Amino acid sequence: MVLLATSTSTRAATRSMVTAYGASDDSVWFPYLTKQLAAAGHRVTVPRLPDTAAPRLEPWHKTYGEAVLAAGPAESTVLVGPSIGAVDVLRFLEQHGPATHGVFAGVLLVAASTHDVGYDELAEFFEGGFDWERIRRSARNFRVLQAMDDPVNQPGPAQHVRLFVHGLRATAFVTPTGAHFGATPDDHVEVPEAVRFVTELLGA
C-alpha cells in the first residue's frame, strides 16, 4: 500500500507510504498519519499494492513506482516506508533516475530492516544487498525511526539502524519502546515522530 499526500498550498508537498506485510490503508498508524497530514493541508492518495498478505517484489515494485511517478514532482515528495514497505522504497530508489525524474525531498524508514530477518517469504526483497550510493543520490535526506524492542528486527535493532546511518547518511531516532509500531494490522497506534520527520524532510 502506498500513501501519497499533496499540499494544497503554493508549495506542493507530496508524501508516499508503502504498507507493511499484510496491512492496508487503514492499518496501524497509517490513518493517524493521513489525518495529521490532511489537517496540515496535504492531499492524501493511497494506491493499493497487490496481495499484501503474500508480497512479491516485482509486482510491488512496479505498482509502487507507477504510483509515485504519477503523484507529482520528486522534489516535493517524501517517501515513507514502514517494515517491508521500506525495502520496497529502497528498491524503487535504486532504479530511480534522478537526472530524469528528479531528486526526492526525503525518505522516512520506519521499523525497517537492512537484511533478511528470517521470513522466507520475504527473502527476495533482500537478495543482493542494497546499492546505498544509488539510493542516496535519489533523495536529499533520510530519516530512520526504530524501537529497540521491535520483535521483527531482533536480536539487534541497533545494527539495522547503524547500517542505515552509514549507508544512507541517515538521521536516526531510536525509541526504547514501540515494538514494530503496530503489532498487527488492526493495532491502531499514533506515531507523532513520523509526522514530525515527514514535516522536517519537506522543509529541509
GROMACS .gro file of C-alpha atoms in nm:
model
  204
    1MET     CA    1   0.000   0.000   0.000
    2VAL     CA    2   0.126   0.343  -0.093
    3LEU     CA    3   0.003   0.667   0.054
    4LEU     CA    4   0.052   0.990  -0.139
    5ALA     CA    5  -0.031   1.331   0.008
    6THR     CA    6  -0.009   1.654  -0.188
    7SER     CA    7  -0.012   2.001  -0.039
    8THR     CA    8  -0.290   2.239  -0.137
    9SER     CA    9  -0.057   2.531  -0.071
   10THR     CA   10   0.152   2.702  -0.338
   11ARG     CA   11   0.450   2.490  -0.234
   12ALA     CA   12   0.347   2.140  -0.330
   13ALA     CA   13   0.424   1.869  -0.078
   14THR     CA   14   0.376   1.507  -0.171
   15ARG     CA   15   0.429   1.208   0.056
   16SER     CA   16   0.432   0.844  -0.032
   17MET     CA   17   0.396   0.549   0.203
   18VAL     CA   18   0.416   0.176   0.141
   19THR     CA   19   0.228  -0.051   0.376
   20ALA     CA   20   0.369  -0.327   0.590
   21TYR     CA   21   0.327  -0.702   0.547
   22GLY     CA   22  -0.043  -0.793   0.545
   23ALA     CA   23  -0.156  -0.435   0.604
   24SER     CA   24  -0.392  -0.198   0.422
   25ASP     CA   25  -0.453   0.175   0.410
   26ASP     CA   26  -0.642   0.168   0.742
   27SER     CA   27  -0.384  -0.037   0.934
   28VAL     CA   28  -0.165   0.055   1.232
   29TRP     CA   29  -0.057   0.424   1.225
   30PHE     CA   30  -0.147   0.494   0.861
   31PRO     CA   31  -0.487   0.657   0.937
   32TYR     CA   32  -0.324   0.872   1.207
   33LEU     CA   33  -0.055   0.994   0.971
   34THR     CA   34  -0.310   1.055   0.697
   35LYS     CA   35  -0.529   1.261   0.929
   36GLN     CA   36  -0.238   1.468   1.053
   37LEU     CA   37  -0.114   1.541   0.703
   38ALA     CA   38  -0.459   1.629   0.579
   39ALA     CA   39  -0.503   1.871   0.870
   40ALA     CA   40  -0.184   2.043   0.757
   41GLY     CA   41  -0.330   2.091   0.409
   42HIS     CA   42  -0.192   1.792   0.223
   43ARG     CA   43  -0.387   1.575  -0.019
   44VAL     CA   44  -0.358   1.204   0.057
   45THR     CA   45  -0.390   0.926  -0.201
   46VAL     CA   46  -0.349   0.554  -0.134
   47PRO     CA   47  -0.266   0.336  -0.435
   48ARG     CA   48  -0.314  -0.031  -0.350
   49LEU     CA   49  -0.023  -0.271  -0.376
   50PRO     CA   50  -0.109  -0.625  -0.489
   51ASP     CA   51  -0.151  -0.908  -0.241
   52THR     CA   52  -0.009  -0.758   0.079
   53ALA     CA   53  -0.066  -1.091   0.258
   54ALA     CA   54   0.191  -1.253   0.028
   55PRO     CA   55   0.415  -0.973  -0.104
   56ARG     CA   56   0.624  -1.024  -0.415
   57LEU     CA   57   0.898  -0.781  -0.502
   58GLU     CA   58   0.833  -0.729  -0.873
   59PRO     CA   59   0.456  -0.658  -0.854
   60TRP     CA   60   0.506  -0.430  -0.554
   61HIS     CA   61   0.795  -0.251  -0.722
   62LYS     CA   62   0.602  -0.195  -1.045
   63THR     CA   63   0.282  -0.073  -0.879
   64TYR     CA   64   0.466   0.149  -0.633
   65GLY     CA   65   0.689   0.305  -0.896
   66GLU     CA   66   0.396   0.393  -1.120
   67ALA     CA   67   0.206   0.549  -0.829
   68VAL     CA   68   0.499   0.759  -0.709
   69LEU     CA   69   0.593   0.892  -1.050
   70ALA     CA   70   0.229   0.983  -1.120
   71ALA     CA   71   0.191   1.168  -0.790
   72GLY     CA   72   0.388   1.480  -0.867
   73PRO     CA   73   0.739   1.627  -0.872
   74ALA     CA   74   1.003   1.429  -0.684
   75GLU     CA   75   1.143   1.742  -0.521
   76SER     CA   76   0.816   1.791  -0.331
   77THR     CA   77   0.778   1.425  -0.238
   78VAL     CA   78   0.870   1.238   0.079
   79LEU     CA   79   0.862   0.859   0.063
   80VAL     CA   80   0.757   0.682   0.383
   81GLY     CA   81   0.830   0.312   0.413
   82PRO     CA   82   0.727   0.102   0.713
   83SER     CA   83   0.857  -0.252   0.767
   84ILE     CA   84   0.889  -0.449   0.440
   85GLY     CA   85   0.746  -0.143   0.265
   86ALA     CA   86   1.072   0.035   0.348
   87VAL     CA   87   1.260  -0.226   0.147
   88ASP     CA   88   1.028  -0.166  -0.148
   89VAL     CA   89   1.106   0.205  -0.122
   90LEU     CA   90   1.479   0.130  -0.125
   91ARG     CA   91   1.445  -0.097  -0.429
   92PHE     CA   92   1.250   0.174  -0.609
   93LEU     CA   93   1.518   0.432  -0.530
   94GLU     CA   94   1.792   0.200  -0.658
   95GLN     CA   95   1.635   0.213  -1.003
   96HIS     CA   96   1.512   0.571  -0.990
   97GLY     CA   97   1.680   0.809  -1.235
   98PRO     CA   98   1.728   1.142  -1.052
   99ALA     CA   99   1.867   1.309  -1.365
  100THR     CA  100   1.544   1.229  -1.550
  101HIS     CA  101   1.280   1.218  -1.278
  102GLY     CA  102   1.428   1.444  -1.009
  103VAL     CA  103   1.556   1.400  -0.654
  104PHE     CA  104   1.303   1.325  -0.381
  105ALA     CA  105   1.271   1.564  -0.089
  106GLY     CA  106   1.328   1.286   0.160
  107VAL     CA  107   1.270   0.932   0.280
  108LEU     CA  108   1.144   0.806   0.616
  109LEU     CA  109   1.205   0.440   0.702
  110VAL     CA  110   1.006   0.303   0.996
  111ALA     CA  111   1.085  -0.030   1.166
  112ALA     CA  112   1.291  -0.117   0.860
  113SER     CA  113   1.538  -0.399   0.805
  114THR     CA  114   1.869  -0.388   0.618
  115HIS     CA  115   1.883  -0.763   0.562
  116ASP     CA  116   1.673  -1.078   0.579
  117VAL     CA  117   1.537  -1.126   0.932
  118GLY     CA  118   1.407  -1.479   0.894
  119TYR     CA  119   1.089  -1.451   0.687
  120ASP     CA  120   1.142  -1.690   0.396
  121GLU     CA  121   0.850  -1.544   0.200
  122LEU     CA  122   1.020  -1.201   0.203
  123ALA     CA  123   1.375  -1.315   0.127
  124GLU     CA  124   1.366  -1.196  -0.235
  125PHE     CA  125   1.329  -0.834  -0.119
  126PHE     CA  126   1.678  -0.851   0.033
  127GLU     CA  127   1.867  -1.055  -0.227
  128GLY     CA  128   2.192  -0.897  -0.339
  129GLY     CA  129   2.201  -0.631  -0.069
  130PHE     CA  130   2.150  -0.261  -0.143
  131ASP     CA  131   2.330  -0.013  -0.363
  132TRP     CA  132   2.349   0.258  -0.098
  133GLU     CA  133   2.519   0.512  -0.323
  134ARG     CA  134   2.247   0.492  -0.589
  135ILE     CA  135   1.975   0.513  -0.325
  136ARG     CA  136   2.145   0.810  -0.162
  137ARG     CA  137   2.156   1.002  -0.491
  138SER     CA  138   1.780   0.968  -0.532
  139ALA     CA  139   1.674   1.168  -0.222
  140ARG     CA  140   1.803   1.474  -0.038
  141ASN     CA  141   1.766   1.343   0.317
  142PHE     CA  142   1.689   1.023   0.502
  143ARG     CA  143   1.535   0.956   0.844
  144VAL     CA  144   1.510   0.627   1.032
  145LEU     CA  145   1.266   0.550   1.315
  146GLN     CA  146   1.328   0.232   1.513
  147ALA     CA  147   1.218   0.091   1.850
  148MET     CA  148   1.468  -0.112   2.050
  149ASP     CA  149   1.200  -0.364   2.148
  150ASP     CA  150   1.097  -0.430   1.787
  151PRO     CA  151   1.038  -0.809   1.775
  152VAL     CA  152   1.096  -0.827   1.399
  153ASN     CA  153   1.445  -0.679   1.400
  154GLN     CA  154   1.575  -0.875   1.699
  155PRO     CA  155   1.827  -0.958   1.824
  156GLY     CA  156   1.990  -0.636   1.706
  157PRO     CA  157   1.764  -0.346   1.603
  158ALA     CA  158   2.057  -0.110   1.657
  159GLN     CA  159   2.256  -0.296   1.392
  160HIS     CA  160   1.996  -0.213   1.128
  161VAL     CA  161   1.997   0.149   1.239
  162ARG     CA  162   2.377   0.171   1.216
  163LEU     CA  163   2.376   0.029   0.864
  164PHE     CA  164   2.112   0.281   0.752
  165VAL     CA  165   2.304   0.567   0.910
  166HIS     CA  166   2.627   0.458   0.745
  167GLY     CA  167   2.484   0.361   0.406
  168LEU     CA  168   2.236   0.648   0.363
  169ARG     CA  169   2.392   0.910   0.592
  170ALA     CA  170   2.054   0.900   0.760
  171THR     CA  171   1.949   1.069   1.080
  172ALA     CA  172   1.811   0.807   1.318
  173PHE     CA  173   1.567   0.833   1.606
  174VAL     CA  174   1.560   0.528   1.834
  175THR     CA  175   1.289   0.477   2.096
  176PRO     CA  176   1.318   0.235   2.390
  177THR     CA  177   0.966   0.105   2.325
  178GLY     CA  178   0.717   0.100   2.041
  179ALA     CA  179   0.778  -0.254   1.913
  180HIS     CA  180   0.704  -0.269   1.538
  181PHE     CA  181   0.483   0.041   1.566
  182GLY     CA  182   0.174  -0.177   1.545
  183ALA     CA  183   0.181  -0.547   1.633
  184THR     CA  184  -0.092  -0.640   1.384
  185PRO     CA  185  -0.266  -0.454   1.100
  186ASP     CA  186  -0.564  -0.389   1.330
  187ASP     CA  187  -0.345  -0.243   1.605
  188HIS     CA  188  -0.413   0.128   1.556
  189VAL     CA  189  -0.143   0.343   1.712
  190GLU     CA  190  -0.027   0.702   1.692
  191VAL     CA  191   0.328   0.774   1.583
  192PRO     CA  192   0.382   1.151   1.615
  193GLU     CA  193   0.750   1.106   1.532
  194ALA     CA  194   0.653   1.002   1.179
  195VAL     CA  195   0.452   1.320   1.130
  196ARG     CA  196   0.738   1.529   1.264
  197PHE     CA  197   1.002   1.366   1.044
  198VAL     CA  198   0.797   1.395   0.726
  199THR     CA  199   0.736   1.762   0.803
  200GLU     CA  200   1.107   1.815   0.864
  201LEU     CA  201   1.201   1.641   0.540
  202LEU     CA  202   0.968   1.863   0.341
  203GLY     CA  203   1.130   2.171   0.486
  204ALA     CA  204   1.490   2.053   0.456
   0.00000   0.00000   0.00000
